């Protein structure tokens, strides 16, 4: 049985992030590893993330890249995940 203990805060080089801890495993979801791009910079190398003030929430997964509909949907069913071209995020699990 999963035991959700609550939230956890981690210090990073850019600022603090708040994630979850469950069964001794910490998760930090949707952590940006590059800055959001604009239409003008879409095909340029990504820019670094700028430091932030306060505590950034890292409790929800970031968006997935836009994709064509799956051919397996008829077998496995549809799954709704948010998608966005600005999808440069990481999901991190650690002990």
JSON list of C-alpha atoms in Angstrom, two decimals:
[
{"chain": "A", "resi": 1, "resn": "UNK", "atom": "CA", "xyz": [0.00, 0.00, 0.00]},
{"chain": "A", "resi": 2, "resn": "UNK", "atom": "CA", "xyz": [1.34, 3.39, -0.96]},
{"chain": "A", "resi": 3, "resn": "UNK", "atom": "CA", "xyz": [1.82, 5.87, 1.84]},
{"chain": "A", "resi": 4, "resn": "UNK", "atom": "CA", "xyz": [1.85, 9.51, 0.76]},
{"chain": "A", "resi": 5, "resn": "UNK", "atom": "CA", "xyz": [3.74, 11.39, 3.44]},
{"chain": "A", "resi": 6, "resn": "UNK", "atom": "CA", "xyz": [3.44, 14.81, 1.85]},
{"chain": "A", "resi": 7, "resn": "UNK", "atom": "CA", "xyz": [5.55, 17.45, 0.19]},
{"chain": "A", "resi": 8, "resn": "UNK", "atom": "CA", "xyz": [9.30, 17.97, 0.11]},
{"chain": "A", "resi": 9, "resn": "UNK", "atom": "CA", "xyz": [11.40, 20.98, -0.87]},
{"chain": "A", "resi": 10, "resn": "UNK", "atom": "CA", "xyz": [14.74, 20.65, -2.65]},
{"chain": "A", "resi": 11, "resn": "UNK", "atom": "CA", "xyz": [17.40, 23.28, -3.28]},
{"chain": "A", "resi": 12, "resn": "UNK", "atom": "CA", "xyz": [18.72, 23.56, -6.84]},
{"chain": "A", "resi": 13, "resn": "UNK", "atom": "CA", "xyz": [21.25, 25.89, -8.47]},
{"chain": "A", "resi": 14, "resn": "UNK", "atom": "CA", "xyz": [18.34, 27.96, -9.81]},
{"chain": "A", "resi": 15, "resn": "UNK", "atom": "CA", "xyz": [16.04, 28.04, -6.78]},
{"chain": "A", "resi": 16, "resn": "UNK", "atom": "CA", "xyz": [13.89, 25.81, -4.63]},
{"chain": "A", "resi": 17, "resn": "UNK", "atom": "CA", "xyz": [11.37, 23.28, -5.96]},
{"chain": "A", "resi": 18, "resn": "UNK", "atom": "CA", "xyz": [8.53, 21.57, -4.14]},
{"chain": "A", "resi": 19, "resn": "UNK", "atom": "CA", "xyz": [7.75, 17.96, -4.95]},
{"chain": "A", "resi": 20, "resn": "UNK", "atom": "CA", "xyz": [6.04, 14.99, -3.32]},
{"chain": "A", "resi": 21, "resn": "UNK", "atom": "CA", "xyz": [7.34, 12.15, -1.17]},
{"chain": "A", "resi": 22, "resn": "UNK", "atom": "CA", "xyz": [5.65, 8.75, -1.09]},
{"chain": "A", "resi": 23, "resn": "UNK", "atom": "CA", "xyz": [7.02, 5.51, 0.37]},
{"chain": "A", "resi": 24, "resn": "UNK", "atom": "CA", "xyz": [10.40, 7.20, 0.81]},
{"chain": "A", "resi": 25, "resn": "UNK", "atom": "CA", "xyz": [10.63, 8.17, -2.87]},
{"chain": "A", "resi": 26, "resn": "UNK", "atom": "CA", "xyz": [10.76, 11.87, -3.72]},
{"chain": "A", "resi": 27, "resn": "UNK", "atom": "CA", "xyz": [9.30, 13.03, -7.04]},
{"chain": "A", "resi": 28, "resn": "UNK", "atom": "CA", "xyz": [9.81, 16.36, -8.77]},
{"chain": "A", "resi": 29, "resn": "UNK", "atom": "CA", "xyz": [7.69, 16.61, -11.91]},
{"chain": "A", "resi": 30, "resn": "UNK", "atom": "CA", "xyz": [7.76, 19.11, -14.75]},
{"chain": "A", "resi": 31, "resn": "UNK", "atom": "CA", "xyz": [11.11, 20.64, -13.77]},
{"chain": "A", "resi": 32, "resn": "UNK", "atom": "CA", "xyz": [12.30, 22.90, -16.62]},
{"chain": "A", "resi": 33, "resn": "UNK", "atom": "CA", "xyz": [15.76, 22.17, -18.05]},
{"chain": "A", "resi": 34, "resn": "UNK", "atom": "CA", "xyz": [15.63, 24.95, -20.66]},
{"chain": "A", "resi": 35, "resn": "UNK", "atom": "CA", "xyz": [13.81, 28.25, -21.00]},
{"chain": "A", "resi": 36, "resn": "UNK", "atom": "CA", "xyz": [10.55, 28.45, -22.93]},
{"chain": "A", "resi": 37, "resn": "UNK", "atom": "CA", "xyz": [11.12, 29.46, -26.52]},
{"chain": "A", "resi": 38, "resn": "UNK", "atom": "CA", "xyz": [9.28, 31.93, -28.72]},
{"chain": "A", "resi": 39, "resn": "UNK", "atom": "CA", "xyz": [8.31, 31.59, -32.37]},
{"chain": "A", "resi": 40, "resn": "UNK", "atom": "CA", "xyz": [11.49, 33.47, -33.32]},
{"chain": "A", "resi": 41, "resn": "UNK", "atom": "CA", "xyz": [13.74, 31.04, -31.42]},
{"chain": "A", "resi": 42, "resn": "UNK", "atom": "CA", "xyz": [11.94, 27.74, -32.15]},
{"chain": "A", "resi": 43, "resn": "UNK", "atom": "CA", "xyz": [14.83, 26.21, -34.13]},
{"chain": "A", "resi": 44, "resn": "UNK", "atom": "CA", "xyz": [17.66, 27.79, -32.13]},
{"chain": "A", "resi": 45, "resn": "UNK", "atom": "CA", "xyz": [19.53, 25.99, -29.34]},
{"chain": "A", "resi": 46, "resn": "UNK", "atom": "CA", "xyz": [17.61, 26.26, -26.06]},
{"chain": "A", "resi": 47, "resn": "UNK", "atom": "CA", "xyz": [18.45, 29.03, -23.62]},
{"chain": "A", "resi": 48, "resn": "UNK", "atom": "CA", "xyz": [19.26, 28.25, -19.97]},
{"chain": "A", "resi": 49, "resn": "UNK", "atom": "CA", "xyz": [16.54, 28.52, -17.36]},
{"chain": "A", "resi": 50, "resn": "UNK", "atom": "CA", "xyz": [16.77, 31.73, -15.34]},
{"chain": "A", "resi": 51, "resn": "UNK", "atom": "CA", "xyz": [16.89, 31.51, -11.52]},
{"chain": "A", "resi": 52, "resn": "UNK", "atom": "CA", "xyz": [13.58, 32.10, -9.75]},
{"chain": "A", "resi": 53, "resn": "UNK", "atom": "CA", "xyz": [12.46, 33.58, -6.46]},
{"chain": "A", "resi": 54, "resn": "UNK", "atom": "CA", "xyz": [10.42, 31.58, -3.99]},
{"chain": "A", "resi": 55, "resn": "UNK", "atom": "CA", "xyz": [9.50, 27.92, -4.33]},
{"chain": "A", "resi": 56, "resn": "UNK", "atom": "CA", "xyz": [8.56, 26.54, -7.75]},
{"chain": "A", "resi": 57, "resn": "UNK", "atom": "CA", "xyz": [5.91, 23.82, -7.85]},
{"chain": "A", "resi": 58, "resn": "UNK", "atom": "CA", "xyz": [7.13, 20.48, -9.23]},
{"chain": "A", "resi": 59, "resn": "UNK", "atom": "CA", "xyz": [4.10, 18.30, -8.49]},
{"chain": "A", "resi": 60, "resn": "UNK", "atom": "CA", "xyz": [2.58, 17.95, -11.99]},
{"chain": "A", "resi": 61, "resn": "UNK", "atom": "CA", "xyz": [4.15, 16.47, -15.10]},
{"chain": "A", "resi": 62, "resn": "UNK", "atom": "CA", "xyz": [5.06, 18.90, -17.84]},
{"chain": "A", "resi": 63, "resn": "UNK", "atom": "CA", "xyz": [3.45, 18.73, -21.28]},
{"chain": "A", "resi": 64, "resn": "UNK", "atom": "CA", "xyz": [4.45, 16.13, -23.84]},
{"chain": "A", "resi": 65, "resn": "UNK", "atom": "CA", "xyz": [5.59, 17.08, -27.36]},
{"chain": "A", "resi": 66, "resn": "UNK", "atom": "CA", "xyz": [2.82, 17.29, -29.97]},
{"chain": "A", "resi": 67, "resn": "UNK", "atom": "CA", "xyz": [2.24, 13.88, -31.54]},
{"chain": "A", "resi": 68, "resn": "UNK", "atom": "CA", "xyz": [0.08, 12.28, -34.16]},
{"chain": "A", "resi": 69, "resn": "UNK", "atom": "CA", "xyz": [-2.79, 10.13, -32.83]},
{"chain": "A", "resi": 70, "resn": "UNK", "atom": "CA", "xyz": [-1.63, 6.68, -31.77]},
{"chain": "A", "resi": 71, "resn": "UNK", "atom": "CA", "xyz": [-2.51, 3.73, -33.98]},
{"chain": "A", "resi": 72, "resn": "UNK", "atom": "CA", "xyz": [-2.88, 1.73, -30.75]},
{"chain": "A", "resi": 73, "resn": "UNK", "atom": "CA", "xyz": [-5.76, 3.88, -29.49]},
{"chain": "A", "resi": 74, "resn": "UNK", "atom": "CA", "xyz": [-8.30, 1.37, -30.82]},
{"chain": "A", "resi": 75, "resn": "UNK", "atom": "CA", "xyz": [-6.65, -1.37, -28.74]},
{"chain": "A", "resi": 76, "resn": "UNK", "atom": "CA", "xyz": [-5.40, 0.50, -25.67]},
{"chain": "A", "resi": 77, "resn": "UNK", "atom": "CA", "xyz": [-7.85, 3.39, -25.57]},
{"chain": "A", "resi": 78, "resn": "UNK", "atom": "CA", "xyz": [-7.15, 7.08, -25.67]},
{"chain": "A", "resi": 79, "resn": "UNK", "atom": "CA", "xyz": [-5.14, 8.82, -23.00]},
{"chain": "A", "resi": 80, "resn": "UNK", "atom": "CA", "xyz": [-5.33, 12.54, -22.57]},
{"chain": "A", "resi": 81, "resn": "UNK", "atom": "CA", "xyz": [-2.04, 14.22, -21.79]},
{"chain": "A", "resi": 82, "resn": "UNK", "atom": "CA", "xyz": [-1.46, 17.93, -22.21]},
{"chain": "A", "resi": 83, "resn": "UNK", "atom": "CA", "xyz": [0.90, 18.72, -25.07]},
{"chain": "A", "resi": 84, "resn": "UNK", "atom": "CA", "xyz": [2.85, 21.82, -25.98]},
{"chain": "A", "resi": 85, "resn": "UNK", "atom": "CA", "xyz": [5.88, 22.61, -28.12]},
{"chain": "A", "resi": 86, "resn": "UNK", "atom": "CA", "xyz": [7.43, 24.13, -24.98]},
{"chain": "A", "resi": 87, "resn": "UNK", "atom": "CA", "xyz": [7.97, 20.73, -23.38]},
{"chain": "A", "resi": 88, "resn": "UNK", "atom": "CA", "xyz": [11.56, 20.98, -22.13]},
{"chain": "A", "resi": 89, "resn": "UNK", "atom": "CA", "xyz": [10.92, 19.57, -18.66]},
{"chain": "A", "resi": 90, "resn": "UNK", "atom": "CA", "xyz": [12.14, 16.62, -16.61]},
{"chain": "A", "resi": 91, "resn": "UNK", "atom": "CA", "xyz": [10.38, 14.26, -14.22]},
{"chain": "A", "resi": 92, "resn": "UNK", "atom": "CA", "xyz": [12.78, 13.24, -11.45]},
{"chain": "A", "resi": 93, "resn": "UNK", "atom": "CA", "xyz": [12.41, 10.45, -8.88]},
{"chain": "A", "resi": 94, "resn": "UNK", "atom": "CA", "xyz": [15.01, 9.93, -6.16]},
{"chain": "A", "resi": 95, "resn": "UNK", "atom": "CA", "xyz": [15.49, 8.35, -2.74]}
]
